[in-house]
CSV table of C-alpha atoms and ligand atoms in Angstrom, one decimal:
chain,number,residue,atom,x,y,z
X,1,MET,CA,25.1,33.3,22.4
X,2,THR,CA,23.5,36.6,23.7
X,3,HIS,CA,26.5,38.6,23.3
X,4,ARG,CA,26.8,36.8,19.4
X,5,PHE,CA,23.2,38.4,19.1
X,6,ASN,CA,23.5,41.6,20.4
X,7,GLU,CA,27.5,41.8,17.8
X,8,LEU,CA,23.9,40.8,14.6
X,9,HIS,CA,21.8,43.6,16.6
X,10,ASP,CA,25.0,45.6,16.1
X,11,ALA,CA,25.8,44.8,12.6
X,12,LEU,CA,22.1,45.3,11.1
X,13,GLN,CA,20.3,48.2,13.4
X,14,GLY,CA,19.6,50.4,10.8
X,15,VAL,CA,19.2,47.8,7.9
X,16,ASP,CA,16.4,48.5,5.4
X,17,GLY,CA,13.5,46.3,6.1
X,18,ILE,CA,15.2,44.5,9.3
X,19,ARG,CA,13.1,45.3,12.5
X,20,PHE,CA,14.1,43.7,15.8
X,21,ALA,CA,11.2,42.4,18.0
X,22,ASP,CA,11.9,42.0,21.9
X,23,ASP,CA,8.9,40.7,22.8
X,24,PHE,CA,8.7,37.3,20.7
X,25,ARG,CA,6.8,34.7,21.6
X,26,PHE,CA,6.4,31.3,20.1
X,27,ALA,CA,2.9,31.0,21.9
X,28,ASP,CA,2.0,34.2,19.9
X,29,ALA,CA,3.2,33.1,16.7
X,30,THR,CA,2.0,29.8,16.0
X,31,THR,CA,-1.3,28.3,14.9
X,32,LEU,CA,-1.2,26.5,18.3
X,33,HIS,CA,-0.3,29.2,20.3
X,34,LEU,CA,2.5,27.0,22.2
X,35,GLY,CA,6.4,27.6,22.5
X,36,GLY,CA,8.8,29.9,24.5
X,37,ARG,CA,10.9,32.7,23.7
X,38,PRO,CA,13.8,32.4,21.5
X,39,VAL,CA,16.9,34.5,22.4
X,40,GLY,CA,16.0,37.2,19.9
X,41,ALA,CA,13.5,37.7,17.1
X,42,MET,CA,14.2,39.9,13.6
X,43,TYR,CA,11.0,40.8,10.8
X,44,CYS,CA,12.2,41.0,7.7
X,45,ALA,CA,10.2,43.5,5.5
X,46,THR,CA,11.8,43.4,2.2
X,47,THR,CA,13.3,39.2,0.1
X,48,ALA,CA,16.9,41.0,0.2
X,49,ALA,CA,16.4,42.2,4.1
X,50,LEU,CA,15.1,38.3,4.7
X,51,GLY,CA,18.5,37.3,3.0
X,52,THR,CA,21.2,40.1,4.3
X,53,ALA,CA,19.3,38.7,8.1
X,54,VAL,CA,19.8,35.1,7.3
X,55,THR,CA,23.4,35.4,5.8
X,56,ARG,CA,24.8,37.1,8.7
X,57,ALA,CA,23.5,35.1,11.8
X,58,ASP,CA,24.7,32.4,10.0
X,59,SER,CA,28.4,34.0,9.5
X,60,LEU,CA,27.7,34.5,13.3
X,61,GLU,CA,27.1,30.9,13.9
X,62,ILE,CA,24.2,31.7,14.9
X,63,PRO,CA,21.5,28.7,15.4
X,64,LEU,CA,18.1,29.8,13.1
X,65,LEU,CA,14.4,29.2,12.6
X,66,VAL,CA,12.8,30.9,9.8
X,67,VAL,CA,9.2,31.4,10.7
X,68,GLY,CA,6.3,31.9,8.1
X,69,GLY,CA,3.3,31.5,9.6
X,70,GLY,CA,4.2,29.3,12.4
X,71,SER,CA,1.0,26.6,11.5
X,72,ASN,CA,3.2,23.8,11.1
X,73,LEU,CA,5.7,24.3,13.8
X,74,VAL,CA,5.8,22.7,17.3
X,75,VAL,CA,8.2,24.6,19.5
X,76,ALA,CA,9.5,23.9,23.0
X,77,ASP,CA,8.2,25.6,26.2
X,78,GLY,CA,11.1,28.3,28.0
X,79,ASP,CA,14.2,29.7,26.3
X,80,LEU,CA,15.4,28.2,22.8
X,81,PRO,CA,19.0,28.9,22.5
X,82,LEU,CA,18.0,30.2,19.0
X,83,ILE,CA,16.6,33.7,16.8
X,84,ALA,CA,13.0,33.5,15.2
X,85,VAL,CA,13.7,35.3,11.4
X,86,VAL,CA,10.4,36.6,10.5
X,87,ALA,CA,9.4,36.0,7.1
X,88,ASP,CA,7.2,39.8,6.7
X,89,CYS,CA,7.8,40.2,2.8
X,90,THR,CA,4.2,40.2,1.9
X,91,ASP,CA,4.3,41.0,-2.2
X,92,VAL,CA,2.4,39.3,-5.0
X,93,HIS,CA,2.4,39.9,-8.5
X,94,ILE,CA,0.3,38.3,-10.9
X,95,ASP,CA,0.4,38.6,-14.9
X,96,ALA,CA,-2.8,37.5,-15.6
X,97,GLU,CA,-2.5,37.2,-19.0
X,98,ARG,CA,0.4,34.7,-19.3
X,99,GLY,CA,-0.8,33.2,-15.4
X,100,VAL,CA,2.4,33.6,-14.3
X,101,LEU,CA,2.0,34.9,-10.2
X,102,ARG,CA,5.0,35.7,-8.4
X,103,ALA,CA,4.7,35.8,-4.3
X,104,GLU,CA,7.2,37.0,-1.5
X,105,ALA,CA,7.6,34.4,1.2
X,106,GLY,CA,6.2,36.2,3.9
X,107,ALA,CA,2.6,36.9,2.0
X,108,VAL,CA,-0.5,34.9,3.4
X,109,TRP,CA,-0.9,32.1,1.3
X,110,ASP,CA,-4.0,32.0,1.6
X,111,ASP,CA,-4.3,35.4,0.5
X,112,VAL,CA,-2.6,34.2,-2.5
X,113,VAL,CA,-5.4,31.8,-3.3
X,114,ALA,CA,-8.0,34.4,-3.3
X,115,ALA,CA,-6.0,37.1,-5.3
X,116,ALA,CA,-5.4,34.7,-8.0
X,117,ILE,CA,-8.7,33.6,-8.5
X,118,ASP,CA,-10.0,37.1,-8.8
X,119,ALA,CA,-7.6,37.6,-11.6
X,120,GLY,CA,-8.9,34.7,-13.1
X,121,LEU,CA,-6.5,32.0,-12.4
X,122,GLY,CA,-7.3,28.6,-11.8
X,123,GLY,CA,-4.9,26.1,-10.1
X,124,ILE,CA,-4.5,26.2,-6.6
X,125,GLU,CA,-7.9,26.7,-5.5
X,126,CYS,CA,-7.6,23.4,-3.7
X,127,LEU,CA,-4.9,24.4,-1.4
X,128,SER,CA,-7.7,27.1,-0.5
X,129,GLY,CA,-7.7,27.6,3.6
X,130,ILE,CA,-4.2,26.2,3.9
X,131,PRO,CA,-2.7,28.5,7.1
X,132,GLY,CA,0.9,30.2,6.7
X,133,SER,CA,2.5,31.8,4.4
X,134,ALA,CA,3.8,31.6,0.3
X,135,GLY,CA,7.4,31.0,1.2
X,136,ALA,CA,6.7,28.1,3.2
X,137,THR,CA,4.4,26.1,0.6
X,138,PRO,CA,7.0,24.6,-1.2
X,139,VAL,CA,8.9,23.2,2.7
X,140,GLN,CA,6.8,20.0,2.8
X,141,ASN,CA,5.4,20.1,-0.4
X,142,VAL,CA,1.8,21.4,0.9
X,143,GLY,CA,-0.9,19.6,-0.6
X,144,ALA,CA,-5.5,18.8,0.0
X,145,TYR,CA,-8.2,18.0,-2.0
X,146,GLY,CA,-5.8,16.0,-4.8
X,147,ALA,CA,-4.1,18.8,-5.4
X,148,GLU,CA,0.0,20.1,-4.6
X,149,ILE,CA,2.2,23.5,-4.8
X,150,ALA,CA,4.1,20.6,-6.6
X,151,ASP,CA,1.4,20.5,-9.1
X,152,VAL,CA,1.7,25.0,-10.3
X,153,LEU,CA,5.0,25.5,-8.9
X,154,THR,CA,7.7,26.9,-11.5
X,155,ARG,CA,10.6,27.9,-9.4
X,156,VAL,CA,11.4,29.4,-6.3
X,157,LEU,CA,13.8,32.6,-5.1
X,158,LEU,CA,16.5,30.8,-2.8
X,159,LEU,CA,18.8,32.1,-0.6
X,160,GLU,CA,21.7,28.8,-0.7
X,161,ARG,CA,22.6,29.2,3.0
X,162,ALA,CA,26.1,27.2,2.6
X,163,THR,CA,27.0,29.7,-0.3
X,164,GLY,CA,24.8,32.6,0.2
X,165,THR,CA,24.0,32.9,-3.2
X,166,VAL,CA,20.6,33.9,-4.4
X,167,GLU,CA,19.1,32.2,-7.2
X,168,TRP,CA,16.1,31.2,-8.9
X,169,VAL,CA,15.8,27.8,-8.2
X,170,PRO,CA,13.3,24.9,-10.6
X,171,THR,CA,10.7,23.2,-8.9
X,172,GLU,CA,12.9,19.5,-9.8
X,173,ALA,CA,16.1,20.7,-7.7
X,174,LEU,CA,13.9,20.5,-4.5
X,175,ASP,CA,12.8,17.1,-4.4
X,176,LEU,CA,9.0,17.7,-3.5
X,177,GLY,CA,7.1,15.1,-2.2
X,178,TYR,CA,4.2,13.5,-0.2
X,179,ARG,CA,4.7,16.7,2.7
X,180,THR,CA,8.4,17.0,1.9
X,181,SER,CA,11.5,18.4,0.1
X,182,ASN,CA,14.9,18.9,0.3
X,183,LEU,CA,14.4,22.2,2.5
X,184,LYS,CA,12.0,20.7,5.2
X,185,HIS,CA,14.1,19.1,8.1
X,186,THR,CA,17.6,20.7,6.3
X,187,GLY,CA,18.0,24.5,7.1
X,188,ARG,CA,19.2,24.0,3.3
X,189,GLY,CA,17.9,27.3,2.2
X,190,VAL,CA,15.2,30.4,2.5
X,191,VAL,CA,12.8,30.6,0.1
X,192,LEU,CA,12.3,34.5,-1.1
X,193,ALA,CA,9.8,34.1,-3.3
X,194,ILE,CA,7.6,31.2,-5.4
X,195,GLU,CA,6.5,31.8,-8.9
X,196,LEU,CA,3.3,29.9,-10.3
X,197,GLN,CA,2.4,28.7,-13.2
X,198,LEU,CA,-1.7,29.0,-13.4
X,199,ARG,CA,-4.6,28.2,-15.7
X,200,THR,CA,-5.9,31.5,-17.5
X,201,ASP,CA,-9.3,29.6,-18.8
X,202,GLY,CA,-10.1,30.1,-14.5
X,203,LEU,CA,-10.8,26.7,-14.5
X,204,SER,CA,-9.9,24.4,-11.6
X,205,ALA,CA,-7.4,21.8,-11.3
X,206,PRO,CA,-9.1,18.6,-12.3
X,207,LEU,CA,-10.8,17.7,-9.6
X,208,ARG,CA,-9.4,14.3,-8.1
X,209,PHE,CA,-11.0,13.9,-4.3
X,210,GLY,CA,-14.3,12.0,-4.4
X,211,GLU,CA,-15.5,14.2,-1.4
X,212,LEU,CA,-14.5,17.9,-3.0
X,213,ALA,CA,-16.6,16.5,-6.7
X,214,ARG,CA,-19.6,15.1,-5.0
X,215,ARG,CA,-19.8,18.1,-3.2
X,216,LEU,CA,-19.9,20.1,-6.4
X,217,GLY,CA,-22.0,17.5,-7.6
X,218,VAL,CA,-19.7,15.7,-10.5
X,219,THR,CA,-21.1,12.5,-11.4
X,220,ALA,CA,-19.2,8.7,-12.1
X,221,ALA,CA,-20.5,10.0,-15.5
X,222,ASP,CA,-18.6,13.3,-15.8
X,223,THR,CA,-14.9,11.3,-14.6
X,224,GLY,CA,-14.7,9.6,-17.7
X,225,THR,CA,-12.9,12.6,-19.6
X,226,ALA,CA,-9.4,12.6,-20.3
X,227,ASP,CA,-8.6,15.8,-18.7
X,228,GLY,CA,-10.6,15.4,-15.7
X,229,VAL,CA,-13.2,17.6,-14.3
X,230,ARG,CA,-12.8,21.1,-14.0
X,231,ARG,CA,-15.2,23.9,-12.2
X,232,PRO,CA,-14.5,27.2,-12.1
X,233,ALA,CA,-11.8,28.3,-10.1
X,234,ALA,CA,-14.1,30.4,-7.1
X,235,LEU,CA,-17.0,27.6,-6.9
X,236,VAL,CA,-14.3,25.1,-5.9
X,237,ARG,CA,-12.5,27.1,-3.5
X,238,ASP,CA,-15.8,28.3,-1.9
X,239,ALA,CA,-16.5,24.2,-1.9
X,240,VAL,CA,-13.3,23.2,-0.4
X,241,LEU,CA,-13.6,26.1,2.6
X,242,GLU,CA,-16.6,25.0,3.7
X,243,LEU,CA,-15.5,21.4,4.0
X,244,ARG,CA,-12.4,22.7,5.8
X,245,ARG,CA,-14.4,24.6,8.1
X,246,GLY,CA,-16.1,21.2,8.9
X,247,LYS,CA,-13.2,19.6,9.5
X,248,GLY,CA,-12.1,22.6,12.2
X,249,MET,CA,-9.1,22.9,9.2
X,250,VAL,CA,-9.2,26.2,8.9
X,251,HIS,CA,-7.4,28.4,11.9
X,252,ASP,CA,-9.4,30.8,13.7
X,253,PRO,CA,-8.0,32.2,16.5
X,254,ALA,CA,-11.4,32.4,18.6
X,255,ASP,CA,-11.8,28.8,18.1
X,256,HIS,CA,-9.6,26.1,20.1
X,257,ASP,CA,-10.6,23.5,18.2
X,258,THR,CA,-8.5,25.2,15.5
X,259,TRP,CA,-5.6,26.0,17.8
X,260,SER,CA,-3.6,23.2,15.5
X,261,ALA,CA,-0.8,22.5,13.3
X,262,GLY,CA,-3.0,20.6,10.9
X,263,SER,CA,-2.9,17.1,10.3
X,264,PHE,CA,-0.2,15.9,13.3
X,265,PHE,CA,0.7,12.6,11.9
X,266,THR,CA,1.5,12.1,7.9
X,267,ASN,CA,-0.4,8.9,6.5
X,268,PRO,CA,2.1,6.4,6.5
X,269,VAL,CA,3.5,5.0,3.7
X,270,ILE,CA,4.9,1.1,3.7
X,271,ALA,CA,6.0,-1.2,1.7
X,272,ASP,CA,2.9,-3.2,0.0
X,273,SER,CA,4.3,-6.5,1.8
X,274,ASP,CA,3.4,-5.4,5.0
X,275,VAL,CA,0.1,-4.0,4.2
X,276,ALA,CA,-1.7,-8.1,5.3
X,277,ASP,CA,0.4,-7.7,8.7
X,278,VAL,CA,-1.4,-4.9,9.6
X,279,ARG,CA,-5.3,-6.2,8.0
X,280,VAL,CA,-4.5,-8.7,10.5
X,281,ALA,CA,-4.4,-7.0,13.2
X,282,VAL,CA,-7.0,-5.0,12.2
X,283,ALA,CA,-8.9,-8.3,11.8
X,284,GLY,CA,-8.4,-9.4,14.9
X,285,LEU,CA,-9.7,-6.3,16.7
X,286,TYR,CA,-12.7,-5.7,14.5
X,287,GLY,CA,-13.3,-8.9,12.0
X,288,GLY,CA,-12.2,-9.3,8.5
X,289,THR,CA,-14.8,-7.0,7.1
X,290,VAL,CA,-13.6,-3.7,8.2
X,291,ALA,CA,-10.3,-5.1,7.9
X,292,ASP,CA,-11.0,-5.4,4.3
X,293,ALA,CA,-12.3,-2.0,4.1
X,294,MET,CA,-9.3,-0.1,5.5
X,295,PRO,CA,-8.4,2.7,3.2
X,296,CYS,CA,-5.1,1.8,1.2
X,297,TYR,CA,-3.4,3.8,-1.5
X,298,PRO,CA,-0.7,3.2,-4.2
X,299,ALA,CA,2.3,5.7,-3.5
X,300,GLY,CA,4.7,4.7,-5.7
X,301,GLU,CA,6.6,1.4,-7.0
X,302,GLY,CA,6.1,-1.2,-3.8
X,303,LEU,CA,4.6,1.2,-1.4
X,304,LEU,CA,1.2,1.6,-0.1
X,305,LYS,CA,-0.4,5.0,1.8
X,306,LEU,CA,-2.7,4.1,4.7
X,307,SER,CA,-4.8,6.7,6.5
X,308,ALA,CA,-4.0,7.8,9.9
X,309,ALA,CA,-6.9,9.3,11.4
X,310,TRP,CA,-8.3,5.9,10.7
X,311,LEU,CA,-5.9,4.6,12.0
X,312,ILE,CA,-5.9,6.4,15.4
X,313,GLU,CA,-9.9,6.1,15.6
X,314,ARG,CA,-9.4,2.1,15.2
X,315,ALA,CA,-6.5,2.5,17.8
X,316,GLY,CA,-9.3,3.9,20.2
X,317,PHE,CA,-8.5,7.9,20.0
X,318,GLY,CA,-11.8,9.1,18.7
X,319,LYS,CA,-12.6,13.0,18.1
X,320,GLY,CA,-12.1,14.8,21.4
X,321,HIS,CA,-9.7,12.5,23.3
X,322,PRO,CA,-8.7,12.0,26.1
X,323,GLY,CA,-11.9,14.3,26.8
X,324,PRO,CA,-13.7,17.9,27.8
X,325,GLU,CA,-10.8,18.3,31.0
X,326,ALA,CA,-7.7,18.1,29.0
X,327,PRO,CA,-5.5,20.8,27.7
X,328,VAL,CA,-4.8,19.3,25.0
X,329,ARG,CA,-7.1,17.4,22.9
X,330,LEU,CA,-7.7,15.4,19.6
X,331,SER,CA,-10.1,18.1,17.8
X,332,THR,CA,-13.9,17.2,18.1
X,333,ARG,CA,-14.4,17.4,14.3
X,334,HIS,CA,-10.6,15.8,13.6
X,335,THR,CA,-9.1,12.7,14.5
X,336,LEU,CA,-5.5,14.2,13.6
X,337,ALA,CA,-5.4,17.6,14.6
X,338,LEU,CA,-3.7,17.9,17.9
X,339,THR,CA,-5.6,20.8,19.3
X,340,ASN,CA,-4.4,23.3,22.2
X,341,ARG,CA,-7.8,24.1,24.3
X,342,GLY,CA,-6.7,27.4,25.5
X,343,ALA,CA,-4.2,26.8,28.4
X,344,ALA,CA,-1.5,23.9,27.4
X,345,THR,CA,2.1,23.7,27.3
X,346,THR,CA,4.2,21.7,24.6
X,347,ALA,CA,5.1,19.4,27.0
X,348,ASP,CA,0.8,18.7,27.2
X,349,LEU,CA,0.8,18.3,23.6
X,350,VAL,CA,3.9,15.7,23.3
X,351,ALA,CA,2.2,13.7,26.2
X,352,LEU,CA,-1.0,13.3,23.9
X,353,ALA,CA,1.5,12.9,20.6
X,354,ARG,CA,3.1,9.7,22.2
X,355,GLU,CA,0.3,8.4,23.6
X,356,VAL,CA,-1.4,8.0,20.1
X,357,ARG,CA,1.8,7.0,18.3
X,358,ALA,CA,1.9,4.6,20.9
X,359,GLY,CA,-1.6,3.3,20.6
X,360,VAL,CA,-1.8,2.6,17.0
X,361,ARG,CA,2.1,1.3,17.3
X,362,ASP,CA,0.7,-1.3,19.6
X,363,ALA,CA,-2.6,-1.7,18.0
X,364,PHE,CA,-1.4,-2.4,14.1
X,365,GLY,CA,1.9,-2.2,14.2
X,366,VAL,CA,2.2,1.4,12.0
X,367,THR,CA,4.5,4.0,13.2
X,368,LEU,CA,2.9,7.3,12.8
X,369,HIS,CA,5.3,10.2,11.9
X,370,PRO,CA,4.5,13.5,13.1
X,371,GLU,CA,4.1,16.4,10.4
X,372,PRO,CA,5.1,19.7,11.8
X,373,VAL,CA,8.7,20.6,12.0
X,374,TRP,CA,9.3,20.0,16.6
X,375,VAL,CA,12.1,22.7,17.1
X,376,GLY,CA,14.2,22.0,20.8
X,377,VAL,CA,12.1,19.1,21.2
X,378,ASP,CA,11.7,15.5,20.3
X,379,ILE,CA,8.4,12.7,19.9
X,380,ASP,CA,11.3,10.4,20.7
X,381,GLY,CA,11.9,11.9,23.9
V,401,LIG,C1,-6.0,24.5,10.6
V,401,LIG,C2,-4.2,24.0,9.5
V,401,LIG,C3,-4.6,23.6,8.8
V,401,LIG,C4,-3.4,22.9,8.2
V,401,LIG,N1,-4.1,22.2,6.4
V,401,LIG,C5,-3.0,22.0,6.0
V,401,LIG,C6,-3.4,21.2,4.6
V,401,LIG,O1,-4.5,20.8,3.8
V,401,LIG,N2,-2.3,20.8,3.3
V,401,LIG,C7,-1.0,21.1,3.9
V,401,LIG,O2,-0.1,20.2,3.6
V,401,LIG,N3,-0.5,21.5,5.2
V,401,LIG,C8,-1.1,21.7,6.1
V,401,LIG,N4,-1.2,22.8,7.1
V,401,LIG,C9,0.3,22.5,7.7
V,401,LIG,C10,0.6,23.9,7.6
V,401,LIG,O3,-0.2,25.1,7.4
V,401,LIG,C11,1.7,24.1,6.2
V,401,LIG,O4,2.7,23.5,6.4
V,401,LIG,C12,1.9,25.8,5.7
V,401,LIG,O5,2.6,25.6,4.9
V,401,LIG,C13,3.3,26.1,6.9
V,401,LIG,O6,3.7,27.4,6.3
V,401,LIG,P1,3.9,28.6,7.7
V,401,LIG,O7,4.4,30.0,6.7
V,401,LIG,O8,2.9,28.9,8.8
V,401,LIG,O9,5.4,27.7,8.1
V,401,LIG,P2,5.8,27.7,9.4
V,401,LIG,O10,5.1,26.9,10.4
V,401,LIG,O11,6.1,28.7,9.8
V,401,LIG,O12,7.6,27.2,9.4
V,401,LIG,C14,7.5,25.8,9.1
V,401,LIG,C15,8.5,24.9,8.7
V,401,LIG,O13,8.9,25.4,7.3
V,401,LIG,C16,10.5,26.5,7.2
V,401,LIG,N5,10.1,27.4,6.6
V,401,LIG,C17,8.8,28.9,6.7
V,401,LIG,N6,8.8,29.0,5.7
V,401,LIG,C18,10.5,29.5,5.3
V,401,LIG,C19,10.9,29.9,3.9
V,401,LIG,N7,10.6,30.7,3.6
V,401,LIG,N8,11.6,29.4,3.6
V,401,LIG,C20,12.5,28.3,3.5
V,401,LIG,N9,11.5,27.9,5.1
V,401,LIG,C21,11.2,28.1,5.7
V,401,LIG,C22,10.4,26.7,9.0
V,401,LIG,O14,11.6,27.0,9.4
V,401,LIG,C23,10.2,25.3,9.6
V,401,LIG,O15,10.5,24.3,9.4
V,401,LIG,C24,-2.4,23.3,8.1
V,401,LIG,C25,-2.0,23.5,9.1
V,401,LIG,C26,-3.3,24.1,10.3
V,401,LIG,C27,-2.7,25.1,11.7
């Protein structure tokens, strides 16, 4: 592996836009501030450099991980048999008249949102404050407050790793779903840039999320309109950021309560015929009134989505679990975030993730699935 990496290093030495780094540690590159060292790392300052770096590494069969903002990664401790390829190309181009925005993979996503709103465009304000890069947004179809990137993404400039071709691929070809796409966990391709179609009237997307709508003073009487209620995008962005900060969902290097990968588990989607069993288990512990009030939302034909946070809390894992001395704790502001209190290892994180998952399964028979991408380590052991 080291030999092949040296070969790659020689082949790419001096290529425009590629910089090798000797001192890369995932603990410095992830929002969990956890993870060991790859065999090597390359920073790619242009989309061409990113494409070249990945294609050459693939031709030498060197395992690699594309890294954006490191905000959805759980990386093993110690030495890792792979290289890190960091998307560091950050150009953003906005055609305000047409509402078309293009961002290169390494552009900081929240800066892209702010720039769109500054240019008078609406449609991504609900995705304010999500850490990470523009290029990663399609990977798990990022979403928050009733919106997701699939709503506005028209196409991505994709390096298809199997063929080495680079072309604009329409959103439909990515199978975007709830926190998923055919780019996540597959190594299919590298997003070099994204293109969005935004609203030119400066208004937000329809406000579909109750908590956000209430924060913006939207009343039940407002919600009957065919097109949904919209508000100036800048106002909605401010409200979203305020709500997110209250839950520790804006990464702040100075605040350990935000050293997380965001929501650690996806909301479980189960067959509607299985929901009755979950309610029975909830009723056994908390009584019928609580069981009847269990959050449960339609999630496609024959499927219902439960709330992971609700189940975790009812399984006995409150905010801050397992307590102030623990190296990894549930955030004190958000049950669904596992946080590194500063001196943790990935092994500590994995232990807590397993404890929470087993607790929910034992209590309610529901298996939670981690949302972040795991590298060199597995929740199943
Ligand atoms: C505090 C906090 C709050 C969060 N809130 C939300 C939220 O509200 N909604 C939500 O959906 N997510 C949320 N997340 C998760 C995370 O921010 C998103 O998934 C984000 O899109 C990850 O981007 P990244 O650049 O950090 O990706 P990374 O963590 O660097 O990478 C994640 C995965 O994407 C791959 N990848 C990265 N860039 C590319 C690329 N250019 N091409 C192909 N593959 C790529 C990586 O190889 C890896 O598999 C949150 C995270 C944190 C820490």
